[in-house]
Coordinates of C-alpha atoms and ligand atoms in Angstrom, one line a residue:
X16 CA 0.0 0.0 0.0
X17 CA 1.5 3.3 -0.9
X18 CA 2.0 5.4 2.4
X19 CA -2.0 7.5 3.1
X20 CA -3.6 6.3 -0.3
X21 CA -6.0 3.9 1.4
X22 CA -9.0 4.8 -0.8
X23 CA -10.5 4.6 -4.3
X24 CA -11.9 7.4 -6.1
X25 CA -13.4 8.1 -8.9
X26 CA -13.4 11.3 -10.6
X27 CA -14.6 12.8 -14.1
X28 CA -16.5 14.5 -16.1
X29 CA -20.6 14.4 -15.7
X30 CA -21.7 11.3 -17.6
X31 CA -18.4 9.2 -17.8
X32 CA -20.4 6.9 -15.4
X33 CA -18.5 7.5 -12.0
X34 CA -21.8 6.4 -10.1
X35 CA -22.5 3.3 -12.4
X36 CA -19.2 2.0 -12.7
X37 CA -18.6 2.8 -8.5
X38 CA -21.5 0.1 -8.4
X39 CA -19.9 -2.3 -10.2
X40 CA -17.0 -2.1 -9.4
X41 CA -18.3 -2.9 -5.4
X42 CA -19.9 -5.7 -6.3
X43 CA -16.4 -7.0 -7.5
X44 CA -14.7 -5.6 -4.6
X45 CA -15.2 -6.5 -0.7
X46 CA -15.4 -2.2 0.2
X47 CA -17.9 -0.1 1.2
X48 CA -19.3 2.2 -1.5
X49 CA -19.9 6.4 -1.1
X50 CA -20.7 8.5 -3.5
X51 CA -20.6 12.3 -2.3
X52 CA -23.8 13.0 -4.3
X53 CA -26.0 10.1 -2.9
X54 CA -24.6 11.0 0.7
X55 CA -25.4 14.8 0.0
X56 CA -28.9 13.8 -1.1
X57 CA -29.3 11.2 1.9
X58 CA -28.0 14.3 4.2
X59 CA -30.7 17.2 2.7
X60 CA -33.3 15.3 1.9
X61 CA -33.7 17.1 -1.2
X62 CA -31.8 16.1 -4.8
X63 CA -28.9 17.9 -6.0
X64 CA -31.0 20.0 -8.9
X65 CA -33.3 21.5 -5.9
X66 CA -30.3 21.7 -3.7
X67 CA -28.8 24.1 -6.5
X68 CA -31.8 26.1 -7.0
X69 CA -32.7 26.9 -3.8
X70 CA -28.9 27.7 -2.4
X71 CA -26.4 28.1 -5.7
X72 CA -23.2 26.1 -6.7
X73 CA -21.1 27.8 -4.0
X74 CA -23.3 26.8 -1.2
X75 CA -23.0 23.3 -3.2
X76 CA -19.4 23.4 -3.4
X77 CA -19.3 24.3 0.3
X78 CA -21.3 21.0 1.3
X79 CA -19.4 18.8 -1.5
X80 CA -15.8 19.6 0.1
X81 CA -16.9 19.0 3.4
X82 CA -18.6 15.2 2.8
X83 CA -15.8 14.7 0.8
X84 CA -13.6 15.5 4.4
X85 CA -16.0 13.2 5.9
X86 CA -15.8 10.3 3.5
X87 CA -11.6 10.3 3.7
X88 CA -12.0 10.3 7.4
X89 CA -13.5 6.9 6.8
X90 CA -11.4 3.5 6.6
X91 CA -11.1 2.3 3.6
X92 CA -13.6 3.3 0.7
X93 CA -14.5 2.9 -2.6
X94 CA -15.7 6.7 -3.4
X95 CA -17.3 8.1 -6.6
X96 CA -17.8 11.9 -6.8
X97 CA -19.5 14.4 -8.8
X98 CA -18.1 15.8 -11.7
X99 CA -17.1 19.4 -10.6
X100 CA -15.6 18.1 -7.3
X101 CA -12.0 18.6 -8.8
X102 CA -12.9 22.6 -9.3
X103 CA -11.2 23.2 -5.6
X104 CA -7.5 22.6 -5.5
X105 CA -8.4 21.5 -1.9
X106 CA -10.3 19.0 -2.8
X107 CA -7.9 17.7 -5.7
X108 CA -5.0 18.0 -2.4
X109 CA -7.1 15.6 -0.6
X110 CA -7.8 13.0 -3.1
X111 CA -4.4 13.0 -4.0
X112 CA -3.3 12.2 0.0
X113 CA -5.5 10.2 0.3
X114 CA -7.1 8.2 -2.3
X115 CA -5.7 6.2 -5.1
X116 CA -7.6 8.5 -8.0
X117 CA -9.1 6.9 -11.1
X118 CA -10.3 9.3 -14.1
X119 CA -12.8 8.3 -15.9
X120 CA -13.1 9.5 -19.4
X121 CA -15.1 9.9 -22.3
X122 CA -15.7 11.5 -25.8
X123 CA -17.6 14.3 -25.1
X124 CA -19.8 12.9 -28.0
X125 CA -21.0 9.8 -26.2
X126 CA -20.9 11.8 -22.8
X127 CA -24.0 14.0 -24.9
X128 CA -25.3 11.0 -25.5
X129 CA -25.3 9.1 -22.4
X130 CA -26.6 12.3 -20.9
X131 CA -29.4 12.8 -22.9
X132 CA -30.8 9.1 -22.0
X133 CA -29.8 9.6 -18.2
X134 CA -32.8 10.6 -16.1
X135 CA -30.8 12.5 -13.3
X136 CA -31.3 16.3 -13.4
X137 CA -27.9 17.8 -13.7
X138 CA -28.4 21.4 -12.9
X139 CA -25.3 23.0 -14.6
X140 CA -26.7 21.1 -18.2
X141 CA -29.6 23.2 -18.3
X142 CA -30.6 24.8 -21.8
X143 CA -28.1 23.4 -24.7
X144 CA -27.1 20.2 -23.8
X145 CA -24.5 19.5 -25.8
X146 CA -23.0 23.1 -26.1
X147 CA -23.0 22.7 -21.9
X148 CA -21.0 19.5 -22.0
X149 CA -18.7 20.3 -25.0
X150 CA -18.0 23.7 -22.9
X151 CA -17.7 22.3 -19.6
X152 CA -15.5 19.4 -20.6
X153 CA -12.8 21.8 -22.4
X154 CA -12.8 24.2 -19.5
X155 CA -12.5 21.1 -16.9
X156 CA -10.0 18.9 -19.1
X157 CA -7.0 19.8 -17.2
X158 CA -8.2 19.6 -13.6
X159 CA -8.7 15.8 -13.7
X160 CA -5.1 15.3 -14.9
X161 CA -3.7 14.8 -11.0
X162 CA -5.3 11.3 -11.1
X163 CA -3.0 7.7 -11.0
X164 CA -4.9 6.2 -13.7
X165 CA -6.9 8.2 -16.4
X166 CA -9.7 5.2 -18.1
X167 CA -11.4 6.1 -21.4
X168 CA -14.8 4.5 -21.5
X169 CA -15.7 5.0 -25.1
X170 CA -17.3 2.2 -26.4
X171 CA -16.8 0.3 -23.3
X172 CA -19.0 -1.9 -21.4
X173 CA -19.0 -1.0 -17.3
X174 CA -18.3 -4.5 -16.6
X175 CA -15.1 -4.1 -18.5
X176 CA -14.2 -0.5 -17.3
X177 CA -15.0 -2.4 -13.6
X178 CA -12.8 -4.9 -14.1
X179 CA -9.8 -2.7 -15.3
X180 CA -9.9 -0.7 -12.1
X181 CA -10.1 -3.5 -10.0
X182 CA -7.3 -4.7 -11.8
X183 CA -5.2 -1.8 -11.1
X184 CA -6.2 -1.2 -7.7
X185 CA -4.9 -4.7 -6.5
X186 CA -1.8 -3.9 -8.2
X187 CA -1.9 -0.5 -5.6
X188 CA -2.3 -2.3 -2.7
Ligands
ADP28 N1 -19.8 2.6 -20.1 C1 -21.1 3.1 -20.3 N2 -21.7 2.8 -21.5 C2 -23.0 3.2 -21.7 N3 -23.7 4.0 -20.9 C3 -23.1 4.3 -19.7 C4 -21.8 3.9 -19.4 N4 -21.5 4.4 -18.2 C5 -22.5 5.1 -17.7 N5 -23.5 5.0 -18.7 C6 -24.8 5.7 -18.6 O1 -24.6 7.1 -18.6 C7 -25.4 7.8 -17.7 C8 -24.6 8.6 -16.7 O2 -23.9 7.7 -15.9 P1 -23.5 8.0 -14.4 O3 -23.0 6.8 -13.7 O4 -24.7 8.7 -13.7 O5 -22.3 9.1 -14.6 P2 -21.7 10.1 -13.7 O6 -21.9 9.6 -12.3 O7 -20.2 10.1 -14.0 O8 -22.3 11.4 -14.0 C9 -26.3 6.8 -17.1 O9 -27.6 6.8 -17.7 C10 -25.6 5.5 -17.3 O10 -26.4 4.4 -17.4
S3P29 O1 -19.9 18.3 -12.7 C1 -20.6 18.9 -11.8 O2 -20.3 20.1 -11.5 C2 -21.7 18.2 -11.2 C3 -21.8 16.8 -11.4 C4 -22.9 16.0 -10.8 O3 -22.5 14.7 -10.5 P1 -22.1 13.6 -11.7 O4 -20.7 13.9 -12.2 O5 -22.1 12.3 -11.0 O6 -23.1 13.7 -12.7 C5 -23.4 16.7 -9.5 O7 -22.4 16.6 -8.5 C6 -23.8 18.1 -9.8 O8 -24.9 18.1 -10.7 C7 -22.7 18.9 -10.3
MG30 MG1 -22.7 10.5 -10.5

């Protein structure tokens, strides 16, 4: 095990499957499963789209960095994040103590199109969806480059994307 890194994350973009691939990939491994969005949710009592309408990204952002705190305190974890979450360079300092970091990747072309099936409300996608995601990816790109694996899921099945980070997390610890 290298020194702190005693979790795994997963980071990327909004429709690179973070949350569907976290599930898999805990049904492959024996770890218990967070994802800062579901625990946000649980927390409120409210989704993330009324959560952002009714206090703003900041206040968002606010709550975001501090279950992410509360998630690392934890023992070990398997941890799957939203997709701005790498915005704060706190947050990409903690991840990088602390978790070994997985990016998950796509072309923004199939992220579109993933998105436009999904039937979670992602409140920064209002209006032009794929002028938002083509935006947002560009302006994002280089934030998720601290990670120790970067994973394109193009094309991929999640079983397959699972496997390969369960793969390379046994060869972490
Ligand atoms: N590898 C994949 N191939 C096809 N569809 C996928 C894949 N990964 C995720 N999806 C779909 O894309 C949508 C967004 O996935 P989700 O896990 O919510 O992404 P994220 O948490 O990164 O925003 C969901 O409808 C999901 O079923
Ligand atoms: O990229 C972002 O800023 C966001 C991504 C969402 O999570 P997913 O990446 O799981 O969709 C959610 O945290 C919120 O809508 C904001
Ligand atoms: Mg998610």
């Amino acid at each position: 095990m290298q020194h702190n890194k005693r979790h795994l994350a997963l980071i990327g973009m909004m429709g690179t499957g973070k949350t569907t691939v976290g599930r898999a990939v805990s049904e492959l491994l024996d770890m218990t499963w967070r994802d800062t969005d579901q625990e946000l949710v649980a927390k409120w009592g409210c989704s993330v789209a009324e959560f952002f309408a009714r206090y703003g990204e900041e206040r968002f952002r606010e709550e975001e960095t501090a279950m992410l705190r509360t998630c690392l305190e934890e023992q070990r974890l398997l941890l799957t994040t939203g997709g701005g979450i790498i915005l704060r360079e706190q947050n990409r300092q903690l991840l990088t103590q602390w978790a070994y970091v997985v990016h998950l990747d796509a072309d923004p072309d199939e992220i579109i199109e993933r998105l436009r099936r999904s039937e979670e409300e992602r409140p920064l996608l209002r209006g032009d969806l794929s002028a938002r995601v083509h935006a947002i990816y560009k302006a994002r790109r280089d934030f998720y480059r601290f990670a120790d694996l970067r994973v394109d899921t193009t094309g991929r099945a999640v079983s397959d994307i699972a496997e390969e980070i369960v793969r390379a997390w046994r060869e972490h610890v």
